[in-house]
Amino acid sequence: MADLTPALKLADDGLANSLDRLFELLRIPSISTDPAYKADCRRAGDWLVAELTSLGFDARLDDTPGHPMVLAKDHSAGASTPHVLFYGHYDVQPVDPLELWEAPPFEPALKEIAPGKTVITGRGTSDDKGQLMTFVEACRALKAAHGQLPCRVTILFEGEEESGSPSLKPYLEAHAGDLKADYALVCDTSMWNPETPAIAAALRGLVGEEVMIEAADRDLHSGMFGGAAANPIRVLSTILAGLHDETGRVTLPGFYDGVEETPSQIKASWETLGETSEKFLGEVGLSVPSGEKGRSVLELVWARPTAEINGITGGYTGDGFKTVIAAKASAKVSFRLVGSQDPQAIRKAFRAYVEASLPADCKAHFHEHGASPAIQLPYDSALLQSAKAALSDEWPKPAVIIGMGGSIPIVGDFQRMLGMDSLLVGFGLSDDRIHSPNEKYALTSFHKGIRSWIRILDAIGQQS
Amino acid sequence: MADLTPALKLADDGLANSLDRLFELLRIPSISTDPAYKADCRRAGDWLVAELTSLGFDARLDDTPGHPMVLAKDHSAGASTPHVLFYGHYDVQPVDPLELWEAPPFEPALKEIAPGKTVITGRGTSDDKGQLMTFVEACRALKAAHGQLPCRVTILFEGEEESGSPSLKPYLEAHAGDLKADYALVCDTSMWNPETPAIAAALRGLVGEEVMIEAADRDLHSGMFGGAAANPIRVLSTILAGLHDETGRVTLPGFYDGVEETPSQIKASWETLGETSEKFLGEVGLSVPSGEKGRSVLELVWARPTAEINGITGGYTGDGFKTVIAAKASAKVSFRLVGSQDPQAIRKAFRAYVEASLPADCKAHFHEHGASPAIQLPYDSALLQSAKAALSDEWPKPAVIIGMGGSIPIVGDFQRMLGMDSLLVGFGLSDDRIHSPNEKYALTSFHKGIRSWIRILDAIGQQS
C-alpha cells in the first residue's frame, strides 16, 4: 500500500477548489429528457472533457444520436496494473414542480442545515454530478501526490441516464475495445446511513411504459354526452386499479415468473440493520408499507418487484372546473424487476392486459420507455472485499453489503456486453431528495467520497 | 298578432350588421374560470351594457365578488303586458388544448363547411354569446319596426356560468324586485336537429367536486421507495374505478334516492324521435353507450344520473419518463342529477366513500365546485304551447319537447328563489363542439334564431 497521507491531505486542503469546480458543473441545466436542454447537455459534456484533459487524461466527447458521451483514459500506471472503468452520468432529472424549490435548482449553494451539518443544494448534487466529481477529484489528488494513478483508469460519463440511456448499448458495442476493463466502478448509489458506507450487490430492473386511452374523436360536454359516451379517464383508472390485488401483488399473468425468494441468510443480514417501516418511511411522512403484505420494508424495496404509476393526465386540470369528457387520457407506468424477470415478457403482459380490459369504442396506444433486467452481483469477490475494507477505513462505521431498489441498467449492460462485473459505491443519503425538488448532497459525502475513492483506487492498485 | 313582416325583414336585411356586432363580442376572451381573464370578462359586460343602452334599454353593469352582471330593462310596452326576464351568459370555457384549434379561438370567422352550410367559428359562438345575441338582435328588429317591444323585457347576462355561478344566488336575492317576471326565457340550449327546433322541459342537475389524495410529504424516487411507499395515483385510480359497478350503475350509497323511472308515455314520445346509439354517438366517433345497461341513449343522457371524471392529474406528465412516486394526485369529478336527487347528500356520500377507501398514510382533500338539483318543467303551460307554435312557424319542422343532459342551474334558482318557470329555447346543434376546440354556431342558427325570438316575443305580447 502506498502512503496515502499526501493524497488525502491534498483532498482536504483542496476541498474549496473542488467545490468550485462541482458548482460550475451543477450550474449547467443538463436535463436529458427535455429536448429544450439539448445544448446544455452538450455543454456539460464539454466541461467534463476540458476538466479531465487538464488532469492529464486523454479525453474526448463522442457524439451519439442523443446526448454525447465523455470518454477519458489515463493508463500511465502501466499495463501490469488493473484496469477499471469508472461510470457516471452528467444528465439530471427535470425540476418540476419548480415552485416547490426553496432556491433555484441550477444555482448550487452550501447550506448549513444543522450545527456542523452542511449540504450542497441543487439539481444533480446527489444524482449524479456530485457523485461523479468525487472520483474526478480523487484522481486529481492522487496524480498531484504521486504523479500518476495507482491503476489504469478509463472514465465513461453518459448524458442520457435519466431518459432511458437509448444510445448506451450501441456505444458500448462500438467501443467495446476501449471500455472493456477488469471491472467497472459505478458511483450512483447511496450510503446505508450518514456514518455507514454501503456497497450495492443487487439492483432491481425496470420496464417503463406509457399508455394512452382514446375514446371519442373530440372532447365532449359531460352534460350532453355524460352517461352515454365512454370516458377514457374512467377506463384508464379502472385498468390501473386492476394492476394490484388486495394483498398488494401485481395481477399481470406471469408477472412473478423468475422471482425467487431471497435466501434466508441474506434476509437475516438485512434484519441486523435494524430498519423498520416506521423509520424507513417516516423520513418521508409515511409509516405503513403499501406493497405485498407480510414482507419487511427492505425486502419490499430491494428484493420484490413492483408496478407503479409515475404519472397520469387527462381532461381539464387547470384552475376551476370544466364539465368535459376528455377524448383521451394517459399514464406512465413502470415495473421494478428482480431475479430473472423478463422485461419484454412483462411489457407484453401489461399491453395484453390493457387491450383485454378495453370497453367498446376505446383504443389503447403504447409507448416504450426503456427496459432492463435485474442484477445480482457476486457477494464474495476480492474486489468487493478490498473495497469494503477501504471504505471501512474511511468512515466511522464498517461498510455493509446491501440491495438497491432502483435500477442502474448500465450494470447489466457491462455484465452482458463486456463480461465485466461492477462495484457499486456511492455516497448519497436517503434524504437527498433525488428526482424531487430541493435535491441536496451532504458536504461530508462529497469530501469523504473523494477520500474514499483515493483509498479504493489505491487498494485496486495493490491487486496488480 | 302584430304584422311580423317588417321586423322579420329588418332581421334579414340587417344580418351582416348583426354579425359584425356578434364578432366584436366574440373577440373578447371572457374565460371566467381563469383569473388571468378577469379584465376581459368585465370588458364583455361593458360591451353588452353599451349595446343595450344604444337600443334604448336602461342598462347597467352590477359588480359582484366575481365577474359583473349585466342588467337591462325595456318596459315601454306598458304595465299591462307580460313581463319576461331573458337570461344568457357572456363568459366562455377555457380553450385548451389550444393546438387543436384550426383557427385562433378568439378570432371569429364565417366558414362554409359544405355547399350552402356556413358556420360562425370561435370560442363562445354557440355557448353562449351567439345565442344571447339572437335575442338582442330580435329586440333591435322589433324596436326598429314598431318603436317598442311587444312586452316588458328585462335582461340578465351573467359572467360566471362556466365557473359555477358563485355570485348568482346572492344577486338574485338582492335584486329580486328587478328580476321577478312572469317567466324567464333562457337561451343556452340546442335544437333537436338542424331542421327541428326544441324546447327543453327537463334538465339534469350537477354536483362538481375536486378530490386530492396526498401520501408522502414529497415526490419520491420509485426505485428507492417503490413497493413500500403509498402511491397517490394508484389510490386515486382505485377510488375512481370503484364509483361504478359492472352494470354501469353508480355505487355510492343512496345515490339513486330520488331518481324516478321516466313515465312510459314520455319514453314513448322519445322513441318516435328515431334516435339510435349509433346515430347519437356516431357523430363523435363512438357507437356503444357506456352507461347503465338496458336503457336507450336518450334516456341515459336526459333522465339518468351519472358520475363522470372530468380531469385527473398526478406525477410526471411531460415528455419522456420520470421514475417518481408523486406526493399527491387529484381529480375533478361531477355528478349529473335527475328527479329529486339531493346534491348535498350526494357530495356527502362521495366524500364518505373516498374517506372510507383511503389506505394507511393517505389523506384526502376536497374542494367544492357548485351544486344544483335537477329541474322538471310543466309540459302543459300556455307559454310552452305558444312558443312551440311560434317556433314551428319559423323552422322547416315542428318544434319538439325534449329533455336535456346538461345542467342550467339558473333555471332551478329562478324556480326556487323567484317562483318563476323558464322557457328553454336555444339554437345550438349537437356538433357545435361547445367546451371543445373548434366551437362553431350555424349561421342559420343565428339568423333564424333572431327571427324565432321575434315570433316568440310577439306571441308572448298577445297573451296580455
Tab-separated table of N, CA and C in Angstrom, chain B residues 192-193 196 267-276 279 298 302 400-403:
chain	number	residue	atom	x	y	z
B	192	TRP	N	-83.274	20.144	-31.774
B	192	TRP	CA	-83.233	18.684	-31.885
B	192	TRP	C	-82.341	18.272	-33.049
B	193	ASN	N	-82.528	18.931	-34.178
B	193	ASN	CA	-81.625	18.744	-35.317
B	193	ASN	C	-81.689	20.017	-36.147
B	196	THR	N	-85.242	21.064	-36.864
B	196	THR	CA	-86.290	20.912	-35.848
B	196	THR	C	-85.933	21.647	-34.570
B	267	LYS	N	-91.193	8.310	-22.387
B	267	LYS	CA	-90.219	7.455	-23.097
B	267	LYS	C	-90.723	7.113	-24.496
B	268	ALA	N	-92.034	6.880	-24.595
B	268	ALA	CA	-92.603	6.527	-25.908
B	268	ALA	C	-92.436	7.690	-26.892
B	269	SER	N	-92.646	8.944	-26.405
B	269	SER	CA	-92.500	10.088	-27.320
B	269	SER	C	-91.042	10.231	-27.769
B	270	TRP	N	-90.113	9.870	-26.887
B	270	TRP	CA	-88.708	9.933	-27.277
B	270	TRP	C	-88.374	8.875	-28.323
B	271	GLU	N	-89.052	7.730	-28.178
B	271	GLU	CA	-88.812	6.663	-29.165
B	271	GLU	C	-89.129	7.150	-30.578
B	272	THR	N	-90.175	8.007	-30.677
B	272	THR	CA	-90.597	8.452	-32.012
B	272	THR	C	-89.573	9.368	-32.669
B	273	LEU	N	-88.611	9.881	-31.877
B	273	LEU	CA	-87.602	10.773	-32.461
B	273	LEU	C	-86.606	10.019	-33.336
B	274	GLY	N	-86.634	8.688	-33.214
B	274	GLY	CA	-85.811	7.892	-34.133
B	274	GLY	C	-84.329	7.923	-33.830
B	275	GLU	N	-83.975	8.286	-32.590
B	275	GLU	CA	-82.547	8.372	-32.259
B	275	GLU	C	-82.016	6.973	-31.895
B	276	THR	N	-80.859	6.641	-32.412
B	276	THR	CA	-80.205	5.391	-32.035
B	276	THR	C	-78.839	5.716	-31.426
B	279	LYS	N	-76.375	6.579	-34.080
B	279	LYS	CA	-76.518	7.917	-34.648
B	279	LYS	C	-76.032	8.968	-33.644
B	298	LEU	N	-81.107	8.209	-25.319
B	298	LEU	CA	-81.761	9.454	-24.895
B	298	LEU	C	-82.125	9.395	-23.414
B	302	TRP	N	-80.794	12.104	-20.817
B	302	TRP	CA	-81.823	13.047	-20.371
B	302	TRP	C	-82.409	12.702	-19.010
B	400	VAL	N	-90.167	20.294	-31.000
B	400	VAL	CA	-90.390	19.127	-30.119
B	400	VAL	C	-90.008	19.484	-28.668
B	401	ILE	N	-90.660	18.787	-27.740
B	401	ILE	CA	-90.380	18.958	-26.312
B	401	ILE	C	-89.401	17.864	-25.895
B	402	ILE	N	-88.247	18.253	-25.353
B	402	ILE	CA	-87.203	17.266	-25.080
B	402	ILE	C	-86.659	17.399	-23.654
B	403	GLY	N	-85.802	16.455	-23.289
B	403	GLY	CA	-85.015	16.559	-22.058
B	403	GLY	C	-83.646	17.128	-22.389
